[in-house]
Short mmCIF file of C-alpha atoms and ligand atoms in Angstrom, two decimals:
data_model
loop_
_atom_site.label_atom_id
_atom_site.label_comp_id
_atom_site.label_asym_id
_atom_site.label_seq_id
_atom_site.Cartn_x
_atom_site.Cartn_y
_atom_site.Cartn_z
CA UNK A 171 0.00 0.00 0.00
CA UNK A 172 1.37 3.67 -0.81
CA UNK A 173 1.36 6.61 1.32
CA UNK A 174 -2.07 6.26 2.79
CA UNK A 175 -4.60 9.93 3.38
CA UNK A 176 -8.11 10.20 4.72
CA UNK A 177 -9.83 13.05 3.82
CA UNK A 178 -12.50 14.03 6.06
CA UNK A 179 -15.10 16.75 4.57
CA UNK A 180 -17.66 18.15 6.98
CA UNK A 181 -19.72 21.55 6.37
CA UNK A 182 -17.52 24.26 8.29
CA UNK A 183 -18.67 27.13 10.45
CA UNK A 184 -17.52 30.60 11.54
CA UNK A 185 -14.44 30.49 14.05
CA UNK A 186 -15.31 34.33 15.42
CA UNK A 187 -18.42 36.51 14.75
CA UNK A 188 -16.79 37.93 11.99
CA UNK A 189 -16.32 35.13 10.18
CA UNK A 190 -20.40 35.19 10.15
CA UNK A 191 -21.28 36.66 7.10
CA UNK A 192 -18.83 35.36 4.54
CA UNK A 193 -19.48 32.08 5.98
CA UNK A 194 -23.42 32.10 5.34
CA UNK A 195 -21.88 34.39 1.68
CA UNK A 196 -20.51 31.16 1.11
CA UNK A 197 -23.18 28.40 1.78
CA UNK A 198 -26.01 30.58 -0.05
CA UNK A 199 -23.63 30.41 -2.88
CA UNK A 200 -23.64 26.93 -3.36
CA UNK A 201 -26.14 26.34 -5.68
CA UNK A 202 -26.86 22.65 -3.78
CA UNK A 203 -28.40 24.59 -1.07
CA UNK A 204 -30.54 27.34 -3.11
CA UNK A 205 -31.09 25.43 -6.04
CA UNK A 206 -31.54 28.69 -8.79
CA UNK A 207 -32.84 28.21 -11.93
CA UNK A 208 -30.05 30.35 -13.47
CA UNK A 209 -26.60 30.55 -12.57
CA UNK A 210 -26.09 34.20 -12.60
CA UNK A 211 -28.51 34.76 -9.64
CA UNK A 212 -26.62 32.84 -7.34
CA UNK A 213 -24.13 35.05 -6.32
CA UNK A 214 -26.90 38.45 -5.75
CA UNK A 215 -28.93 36.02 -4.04
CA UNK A 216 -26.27 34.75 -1.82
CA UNK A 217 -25.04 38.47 -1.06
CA UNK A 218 -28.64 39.62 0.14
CA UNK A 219 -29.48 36.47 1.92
CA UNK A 220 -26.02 36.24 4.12
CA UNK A 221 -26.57 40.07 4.25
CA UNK A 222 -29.91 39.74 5.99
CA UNK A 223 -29.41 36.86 7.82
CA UNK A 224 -26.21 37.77 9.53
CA UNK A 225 -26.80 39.71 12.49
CA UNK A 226 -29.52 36.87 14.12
CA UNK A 227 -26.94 34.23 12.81
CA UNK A 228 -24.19 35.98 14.89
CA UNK A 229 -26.62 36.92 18.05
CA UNK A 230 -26.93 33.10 18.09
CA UNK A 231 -22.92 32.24 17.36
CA UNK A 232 -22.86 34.73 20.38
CA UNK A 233 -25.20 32.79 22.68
CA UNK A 234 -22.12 29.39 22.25
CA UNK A 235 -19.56 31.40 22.68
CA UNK A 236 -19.04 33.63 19.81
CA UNK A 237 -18.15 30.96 17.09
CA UNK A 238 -18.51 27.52 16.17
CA UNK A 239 -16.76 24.61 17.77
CA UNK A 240 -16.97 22.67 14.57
CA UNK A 241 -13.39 23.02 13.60
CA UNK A 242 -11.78 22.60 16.90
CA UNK A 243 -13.74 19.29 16.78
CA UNK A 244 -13.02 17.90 13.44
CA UNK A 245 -9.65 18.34 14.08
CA UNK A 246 -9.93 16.49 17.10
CA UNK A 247 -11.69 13.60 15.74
CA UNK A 248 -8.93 13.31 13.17
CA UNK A 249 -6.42 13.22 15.13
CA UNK A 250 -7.99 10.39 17.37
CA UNK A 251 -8.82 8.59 13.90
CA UNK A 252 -5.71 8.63 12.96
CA UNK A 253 -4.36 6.51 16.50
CA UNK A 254 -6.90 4.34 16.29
CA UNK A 255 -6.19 3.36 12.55
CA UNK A 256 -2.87 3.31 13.43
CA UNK A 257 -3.24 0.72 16.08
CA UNK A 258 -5.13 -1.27 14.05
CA UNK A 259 -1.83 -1.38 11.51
CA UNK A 260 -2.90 1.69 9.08
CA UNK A 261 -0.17 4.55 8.95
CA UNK A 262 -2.31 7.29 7.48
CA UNK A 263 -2.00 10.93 7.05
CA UNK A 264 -5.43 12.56 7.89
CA UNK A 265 -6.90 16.04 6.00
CA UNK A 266 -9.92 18.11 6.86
CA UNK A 267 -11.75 19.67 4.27
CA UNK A 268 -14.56 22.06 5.15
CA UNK A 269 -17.23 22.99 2.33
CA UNK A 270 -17.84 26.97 3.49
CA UNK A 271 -14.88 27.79 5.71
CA UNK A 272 -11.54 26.98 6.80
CA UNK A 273 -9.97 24.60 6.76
CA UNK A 274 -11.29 24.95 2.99
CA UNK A 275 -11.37 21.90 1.04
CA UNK A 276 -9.63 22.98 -1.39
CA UNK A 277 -6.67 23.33 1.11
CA UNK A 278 -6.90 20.04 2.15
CA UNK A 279 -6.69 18.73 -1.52
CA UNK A 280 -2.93 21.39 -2.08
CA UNK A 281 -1.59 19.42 1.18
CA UNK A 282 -2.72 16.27 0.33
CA UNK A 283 -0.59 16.90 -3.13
CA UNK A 284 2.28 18.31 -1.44
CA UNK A 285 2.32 15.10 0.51
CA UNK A 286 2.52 12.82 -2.22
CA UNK A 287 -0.40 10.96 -0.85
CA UNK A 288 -1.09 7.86 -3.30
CA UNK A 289 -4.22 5.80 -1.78
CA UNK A 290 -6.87 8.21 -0.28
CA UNK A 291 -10.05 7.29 1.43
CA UNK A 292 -13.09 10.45 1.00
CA UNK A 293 -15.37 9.87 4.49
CA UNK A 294 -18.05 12.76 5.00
CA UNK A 295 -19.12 13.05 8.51
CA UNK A 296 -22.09 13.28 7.70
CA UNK A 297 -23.81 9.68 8.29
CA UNK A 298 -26.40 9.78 5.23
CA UNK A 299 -26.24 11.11 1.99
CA UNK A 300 -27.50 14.68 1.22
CA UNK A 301 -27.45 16.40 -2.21
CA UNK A 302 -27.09 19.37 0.09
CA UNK A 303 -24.15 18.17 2.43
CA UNK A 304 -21.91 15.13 1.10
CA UNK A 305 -23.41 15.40 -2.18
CA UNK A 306 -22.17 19.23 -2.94
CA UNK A 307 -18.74 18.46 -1.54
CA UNK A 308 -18.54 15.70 -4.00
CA UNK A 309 -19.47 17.54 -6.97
CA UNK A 310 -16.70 20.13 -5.89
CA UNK A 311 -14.42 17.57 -5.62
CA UNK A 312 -15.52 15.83 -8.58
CA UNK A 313 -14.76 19.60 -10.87
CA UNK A 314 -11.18 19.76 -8.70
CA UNK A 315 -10.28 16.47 -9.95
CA UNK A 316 -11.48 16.55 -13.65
CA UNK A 317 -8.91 19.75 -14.01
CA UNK A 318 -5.72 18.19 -12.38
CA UNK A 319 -3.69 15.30 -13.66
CA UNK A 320 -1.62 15.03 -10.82
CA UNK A 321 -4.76 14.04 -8.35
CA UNK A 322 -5.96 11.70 -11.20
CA UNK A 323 -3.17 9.89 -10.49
CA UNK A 324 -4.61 8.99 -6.54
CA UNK A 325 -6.06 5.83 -5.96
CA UNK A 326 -8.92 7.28 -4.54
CA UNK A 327 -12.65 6.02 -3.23
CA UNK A 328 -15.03 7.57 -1.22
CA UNK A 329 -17.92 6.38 1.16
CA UNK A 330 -21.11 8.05 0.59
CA UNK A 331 -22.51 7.13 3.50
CA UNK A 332 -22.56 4.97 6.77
CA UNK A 333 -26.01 5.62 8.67
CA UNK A 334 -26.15 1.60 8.75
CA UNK A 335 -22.26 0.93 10.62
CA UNK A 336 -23.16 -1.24 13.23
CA UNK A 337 -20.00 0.37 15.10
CA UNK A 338 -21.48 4.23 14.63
CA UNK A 339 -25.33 2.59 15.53
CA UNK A 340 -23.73 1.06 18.54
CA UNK A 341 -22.54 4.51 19.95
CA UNK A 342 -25.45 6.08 19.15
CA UNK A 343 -27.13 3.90 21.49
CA UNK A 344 -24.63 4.08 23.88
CA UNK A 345 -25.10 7.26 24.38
CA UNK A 346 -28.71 7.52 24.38
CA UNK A 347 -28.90 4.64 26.86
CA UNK A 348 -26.70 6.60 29.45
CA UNK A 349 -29.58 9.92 29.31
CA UNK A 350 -32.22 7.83 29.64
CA UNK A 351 -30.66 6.15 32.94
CA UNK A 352 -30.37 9.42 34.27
CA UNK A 353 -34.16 10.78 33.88
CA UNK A 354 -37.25 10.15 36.49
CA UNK A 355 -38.64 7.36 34.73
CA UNK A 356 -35.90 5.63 32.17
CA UNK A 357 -38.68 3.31 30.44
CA UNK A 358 -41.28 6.15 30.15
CA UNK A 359 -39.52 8.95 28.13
CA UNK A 360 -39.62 9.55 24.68
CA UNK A 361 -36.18 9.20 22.51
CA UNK A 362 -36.70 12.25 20.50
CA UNK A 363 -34.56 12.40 17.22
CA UNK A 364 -33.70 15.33 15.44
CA UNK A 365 -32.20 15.85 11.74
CA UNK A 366 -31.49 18.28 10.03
CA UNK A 367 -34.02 19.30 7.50
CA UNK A 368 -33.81 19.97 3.61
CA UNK A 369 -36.24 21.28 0.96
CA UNK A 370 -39.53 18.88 0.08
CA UNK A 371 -38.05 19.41 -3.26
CA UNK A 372 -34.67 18.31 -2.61
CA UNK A 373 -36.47 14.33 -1.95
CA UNK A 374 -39.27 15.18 -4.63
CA UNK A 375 -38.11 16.19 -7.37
CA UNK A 376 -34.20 15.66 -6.99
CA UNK A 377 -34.39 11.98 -5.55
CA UNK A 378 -32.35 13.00 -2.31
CA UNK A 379 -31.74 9.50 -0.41
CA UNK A 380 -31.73 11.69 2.75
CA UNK A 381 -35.14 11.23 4.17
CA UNK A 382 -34.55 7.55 4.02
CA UNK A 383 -31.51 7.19 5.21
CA UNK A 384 -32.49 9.10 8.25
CA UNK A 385 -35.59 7.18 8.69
CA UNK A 386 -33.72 4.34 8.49
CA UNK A 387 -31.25 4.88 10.76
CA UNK A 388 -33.25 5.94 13.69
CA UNK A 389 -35.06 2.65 13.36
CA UNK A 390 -31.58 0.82 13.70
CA UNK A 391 -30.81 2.73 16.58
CA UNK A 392 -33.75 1.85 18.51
CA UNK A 393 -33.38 -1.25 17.52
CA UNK A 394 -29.67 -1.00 18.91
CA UNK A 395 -30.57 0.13 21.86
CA UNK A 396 -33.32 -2.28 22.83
CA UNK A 397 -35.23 -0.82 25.23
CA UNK A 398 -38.78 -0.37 25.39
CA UNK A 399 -39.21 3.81 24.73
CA UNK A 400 -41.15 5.12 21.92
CA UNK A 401 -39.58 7.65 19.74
CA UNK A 402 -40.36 9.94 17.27
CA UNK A 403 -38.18 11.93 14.62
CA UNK A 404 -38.71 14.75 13.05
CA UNK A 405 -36.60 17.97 11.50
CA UNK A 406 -34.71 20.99 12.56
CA UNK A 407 -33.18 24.14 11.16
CA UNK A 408 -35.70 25.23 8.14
CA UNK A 409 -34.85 28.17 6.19
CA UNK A 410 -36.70 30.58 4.13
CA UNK A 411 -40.26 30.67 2.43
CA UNK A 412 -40.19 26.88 0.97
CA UNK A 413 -42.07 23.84 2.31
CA UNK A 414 -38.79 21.70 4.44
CA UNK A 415 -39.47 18.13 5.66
CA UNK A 416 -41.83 17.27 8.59
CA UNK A 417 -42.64 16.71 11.31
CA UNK A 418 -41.25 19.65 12.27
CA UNK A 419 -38.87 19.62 15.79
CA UNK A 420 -40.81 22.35 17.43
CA UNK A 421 -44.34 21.56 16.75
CA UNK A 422 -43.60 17.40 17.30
CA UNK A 423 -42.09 18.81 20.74
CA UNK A 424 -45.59 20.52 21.17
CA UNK A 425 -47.91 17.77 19.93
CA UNK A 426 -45.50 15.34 22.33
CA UNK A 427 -46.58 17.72 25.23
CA UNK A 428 -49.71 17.91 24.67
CA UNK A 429 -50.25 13.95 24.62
CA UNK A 430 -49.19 14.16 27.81
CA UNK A 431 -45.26 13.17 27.49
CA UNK A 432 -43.44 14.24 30.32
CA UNK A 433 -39.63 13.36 29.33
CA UNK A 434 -37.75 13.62 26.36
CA UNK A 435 -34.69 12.66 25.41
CA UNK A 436 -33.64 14.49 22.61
CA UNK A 437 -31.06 13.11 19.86
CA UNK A 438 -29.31 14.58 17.27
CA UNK A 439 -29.25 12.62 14.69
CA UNK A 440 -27.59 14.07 11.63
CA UNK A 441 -24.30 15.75 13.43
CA UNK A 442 -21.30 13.66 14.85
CA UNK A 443 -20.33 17.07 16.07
CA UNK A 444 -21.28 19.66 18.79
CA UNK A 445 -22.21 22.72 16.93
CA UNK A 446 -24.47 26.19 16.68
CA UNK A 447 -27.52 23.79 15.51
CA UNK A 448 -27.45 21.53 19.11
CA UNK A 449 -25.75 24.32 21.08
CA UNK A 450 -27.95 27.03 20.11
CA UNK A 451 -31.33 25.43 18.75
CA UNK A 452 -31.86 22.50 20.55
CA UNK A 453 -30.15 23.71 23.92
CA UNK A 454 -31.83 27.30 24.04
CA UNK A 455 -34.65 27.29 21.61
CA UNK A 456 -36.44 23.63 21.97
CA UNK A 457 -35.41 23.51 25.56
CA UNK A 458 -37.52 26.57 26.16
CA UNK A 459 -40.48 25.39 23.78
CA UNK A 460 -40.36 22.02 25.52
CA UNK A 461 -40.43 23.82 28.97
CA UNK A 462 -43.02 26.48 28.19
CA UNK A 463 -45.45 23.50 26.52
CA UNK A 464 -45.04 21.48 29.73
CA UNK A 465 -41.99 19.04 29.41
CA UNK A 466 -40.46 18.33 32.57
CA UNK A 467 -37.60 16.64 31.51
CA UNK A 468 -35.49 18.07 28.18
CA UNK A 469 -32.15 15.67 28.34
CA UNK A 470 -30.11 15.84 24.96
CA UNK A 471 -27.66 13.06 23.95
CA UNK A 472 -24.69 14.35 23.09
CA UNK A 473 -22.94 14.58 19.85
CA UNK A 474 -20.44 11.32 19.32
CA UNK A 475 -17.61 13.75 19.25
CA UNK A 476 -14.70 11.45 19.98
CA UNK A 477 -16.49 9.10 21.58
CA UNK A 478 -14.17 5.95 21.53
CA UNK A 479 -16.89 3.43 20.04
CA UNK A 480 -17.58 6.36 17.18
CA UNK A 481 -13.37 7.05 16.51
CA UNK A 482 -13.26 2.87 16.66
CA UNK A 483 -16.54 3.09 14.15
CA UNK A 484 -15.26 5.50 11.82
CA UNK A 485 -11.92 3.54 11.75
CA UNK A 486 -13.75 0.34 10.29
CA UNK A 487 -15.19 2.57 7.88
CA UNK A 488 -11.97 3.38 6.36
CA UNK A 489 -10.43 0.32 6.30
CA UNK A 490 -13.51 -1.51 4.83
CA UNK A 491 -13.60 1.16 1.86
CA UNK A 492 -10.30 0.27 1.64
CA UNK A 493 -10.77 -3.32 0.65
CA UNK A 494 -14.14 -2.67 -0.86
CA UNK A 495 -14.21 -2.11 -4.72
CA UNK A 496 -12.81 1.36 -5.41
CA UNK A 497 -15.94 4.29 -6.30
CA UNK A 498 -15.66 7.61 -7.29
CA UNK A 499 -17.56 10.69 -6.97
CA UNK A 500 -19.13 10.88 -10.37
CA UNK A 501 -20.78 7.12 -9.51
CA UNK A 502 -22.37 8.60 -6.67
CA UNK A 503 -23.45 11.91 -7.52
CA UNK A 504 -25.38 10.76 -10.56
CA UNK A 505 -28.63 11.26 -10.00
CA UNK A 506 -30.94 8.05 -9.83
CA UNK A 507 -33.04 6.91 -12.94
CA UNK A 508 -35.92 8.62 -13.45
CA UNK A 509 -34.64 11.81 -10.97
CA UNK A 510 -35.72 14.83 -12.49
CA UNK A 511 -33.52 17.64 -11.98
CA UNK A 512 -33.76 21.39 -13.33
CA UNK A 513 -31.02 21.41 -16.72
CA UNK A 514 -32.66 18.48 -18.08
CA UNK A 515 -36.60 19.77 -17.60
CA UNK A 516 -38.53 19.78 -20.73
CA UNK A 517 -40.06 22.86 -21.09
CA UNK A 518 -44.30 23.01 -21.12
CA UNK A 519 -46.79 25.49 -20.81
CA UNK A 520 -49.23 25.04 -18.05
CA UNK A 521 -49.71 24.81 -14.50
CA UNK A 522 -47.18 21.79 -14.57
CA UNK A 523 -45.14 20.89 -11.59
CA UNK A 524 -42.10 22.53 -13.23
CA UNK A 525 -43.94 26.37 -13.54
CA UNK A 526 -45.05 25.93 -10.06
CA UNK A 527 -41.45 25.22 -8.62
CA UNK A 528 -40.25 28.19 -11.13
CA UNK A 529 -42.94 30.18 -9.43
CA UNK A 530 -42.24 29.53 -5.79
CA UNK A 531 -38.63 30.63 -6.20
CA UNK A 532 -39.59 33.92 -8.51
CA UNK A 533 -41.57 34.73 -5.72
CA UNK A 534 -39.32 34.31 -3.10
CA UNK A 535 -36.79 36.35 -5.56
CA UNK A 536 -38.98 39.05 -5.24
CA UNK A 537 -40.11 38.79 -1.14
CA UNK A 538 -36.12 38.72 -0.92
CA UNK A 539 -35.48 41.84 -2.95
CA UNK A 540 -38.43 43.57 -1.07
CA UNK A 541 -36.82 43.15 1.62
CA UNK A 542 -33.79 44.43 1.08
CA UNK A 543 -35.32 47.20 -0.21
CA UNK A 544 -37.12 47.81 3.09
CA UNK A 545 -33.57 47.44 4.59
CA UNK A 546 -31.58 49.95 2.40
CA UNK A 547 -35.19 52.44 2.81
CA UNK A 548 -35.26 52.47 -1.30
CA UNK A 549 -35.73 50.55 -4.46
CA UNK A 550 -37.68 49.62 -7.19
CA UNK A 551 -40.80 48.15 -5.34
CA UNK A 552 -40.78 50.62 -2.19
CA UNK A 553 -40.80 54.85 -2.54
C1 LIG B 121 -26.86 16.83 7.77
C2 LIG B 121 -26.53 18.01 8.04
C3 LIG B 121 -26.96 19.21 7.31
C4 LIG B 121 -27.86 19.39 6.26
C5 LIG B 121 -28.68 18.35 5.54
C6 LIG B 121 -27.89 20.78 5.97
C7 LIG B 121 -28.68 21.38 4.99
C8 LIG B 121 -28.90 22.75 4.92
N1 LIG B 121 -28.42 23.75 5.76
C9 LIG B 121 -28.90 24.98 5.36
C10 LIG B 121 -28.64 26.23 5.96
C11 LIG B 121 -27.75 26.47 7.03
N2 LIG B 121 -26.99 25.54 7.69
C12 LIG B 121 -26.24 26.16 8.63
C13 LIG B 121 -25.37 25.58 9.52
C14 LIG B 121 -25.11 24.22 9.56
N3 LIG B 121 -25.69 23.22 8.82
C15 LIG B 121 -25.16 21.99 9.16
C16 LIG B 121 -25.51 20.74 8.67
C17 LIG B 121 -26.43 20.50 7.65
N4 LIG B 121 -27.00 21.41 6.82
C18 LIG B 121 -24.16 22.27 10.17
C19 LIG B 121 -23.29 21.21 10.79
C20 LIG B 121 -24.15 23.63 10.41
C21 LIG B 121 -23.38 24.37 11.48
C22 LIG B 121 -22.06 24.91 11.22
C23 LIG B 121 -21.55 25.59 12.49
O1 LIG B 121 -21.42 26.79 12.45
O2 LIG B 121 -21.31 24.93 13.50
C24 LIG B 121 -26.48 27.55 8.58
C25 LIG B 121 -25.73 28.60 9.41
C26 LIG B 121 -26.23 28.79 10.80
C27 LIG B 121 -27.43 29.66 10.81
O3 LIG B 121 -27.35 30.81 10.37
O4 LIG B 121 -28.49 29.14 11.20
C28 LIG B 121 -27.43 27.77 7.59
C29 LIG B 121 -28.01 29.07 7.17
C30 LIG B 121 -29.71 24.74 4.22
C31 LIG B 121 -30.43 25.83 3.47
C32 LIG B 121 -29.71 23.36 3.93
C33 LIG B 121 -30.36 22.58 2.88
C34 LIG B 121 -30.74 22.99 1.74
FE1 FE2 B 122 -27.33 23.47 7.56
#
């Protein structure tokens, strides 16, 4: 085997307050999170949205401690990778490459070449596939490699995803099990999971695995953890005007309430990582909905982190992919058959599902620029 490198890609996030707004500049301008029907809105869009949404995105970066953690924790997580693949006889250099902020992927690719890595192993940490999160730093990676001979020559594969490791389901439920032996009534509470959410659209009309993969790994982690608790899941973090995935965390923490559930025991499900979206939302904001609709008990697992069992998890990961048949990112960002996504739309007149989708996002085009409009005091829909 030659010099052996594990890239790890995660999303990024702002190391000080500053960092805020060309962070969020950056994620708007991926066009796998706002997906634009042209090109040459992206980058206006992405201006006025990060413009707008920066000062309540920093007020909350504030409220954990004025930046994200995310970095500080990848890097951790890599380094404890790279022990435990080492004790298990793997010498391997590992790289972390962010999608919207440093440590930049793109920097992690120049080191990678400076250190004549010649087998390399592509993990996301995120657990299942999104066209929004592994997906987009595929594609990226996918456009860096078509341009440069020298990476072409890397043995590369990548994993797309790993919701099913029995290793990573096994610390999930290790860590659920140890909240729910510390709350009134450990057979009684709810296990409460909460994802991340994406677009309708993004599952609908773009064939994002996502949903399922979530689904299906909150099943296996009950079924992991064996205990007799009922759970629900639903999704966090919606932005903007368009229709995101439900159940919904904060009304599901509501309806829960209301049936008369006392504890919950609240699991993040799409993270391996503390960051802004348990810190912030579920720590501050669902805490305080839970409280105010009558929850008694709001315990939240924590984050895998470096949890031994998950390091020891994402370790078998590696070196399965490494004796697994090679695949590379164009295999798995191809959409599936029958996908329908927005270049290759035939156009038709009509109400068809195609104008409507057009519509929504014309519409939110305009709500955005009226906004900004408001903002700046003039334009061309205000006097
Ligand atoms: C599985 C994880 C994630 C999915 C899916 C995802 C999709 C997605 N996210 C946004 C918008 C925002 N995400 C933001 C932060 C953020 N998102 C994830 C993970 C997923 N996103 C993480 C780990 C983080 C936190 C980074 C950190 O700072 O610690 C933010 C910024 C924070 C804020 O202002 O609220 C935005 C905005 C969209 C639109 C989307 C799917 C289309
Ligand atoms: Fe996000």
């Amino acid at each position: 085997m030659g010099r052996l490198g594990v890239l790890l890609l995660n999303l990024g996030g702002p190391d000080k307050l500053e960092d805020v707004r060309p962070f969020l500049y950056n994620l708007f301008a991926d066009p796998e999170i706002i997906r634009l029907p042209s090109p040459l809105l992206q980058a206006p869009l992405a201006w006025l949205i990060s413009t707008l949404r920066a000062k309540k995105s920093q007020e909350n970066y504030k409220k954990i401690g004025g930046g994200s953690p995310l970095r500080r924790i990848t890097e951790a997580q890599g380094q404890a990778l790279r022990s435990q693949l080492q004790q298990k006889g793997h010498e391997a250099h590992i790289y972390l490459g962010m999608r919207y902020w440093h440590p930049f992927t793109e920097e992690a690719i120049a080191q990678i070449k400076r250190d004549k890595i010649e087998e390399l192993v592509v993990l996301p940490l995120y657990p299942q596939f999104s066209i929004s999160t592994t997906g987009s730093s595929f594609r990226l990676l996918d456009r860096i490699w078509k341009t440069d001979p020298e990476l072409q020559k890397i043995k590369y594969t990548v994993v797309p995803s790993w919701y099913d490791n029995s290793g990573y389901l096994q610390a999930m439920a290790n860590l659920i099990a140890t909240q729910l032996d510390q709350v009134k009534n450990p057979s009684e509470a709810y296990v409460f999971f909460s994802a991340h959410g994406v677009p309708v659209s993004y599952i609908e009309e773009a064939g994002d695995p996502y949903q399922k993969e979530i689904e299906a790994c909150a099943e296996l982690i009950m079924q992991k953890l064996n205990r007799p608790n009922s759970y629900k899941l639903a999704y966090q973090s919606r932005v903007g005007p368009v229709e995101w995935l439900q159940p919904y965390t904060d009304i599901a923490i509501e309806e829960l309430a209301a049936q008369g559930v006392k504890e919950l025991v609240v699991v993040p499900i799409s993270f391996v990582s503390e960051h802004i979206e348990t810190l912030e939302e579920i720590d501050m904001e669902y805490r305080e909905i839970a409280e105010h609709a009558g929850i008694e008990t709001f315990a939240r697992v924590p984050a895998p982190d470096t949890d031994p069992t998950f390091i020891q998890a994402l370790a078998d990961i590696v070196i399965k992919a490494l004796n697994d048949p090679k695949k590379s990112f164009s295999e798995t960002i191809q959409p599936q058959k029958n996908t329908k996504l927005y270049p290759q739309e035939r156009w038709e007149w009509g109400m068809t599902q195609s104008a409507e989708v057009w519509n929504g996002r014309l519409a939110m085009l305009g709500f955005l620029i009226l906004l900004l409009e408001i903002w700046l005091g003039r334009g061309q829909l205000i006097h």
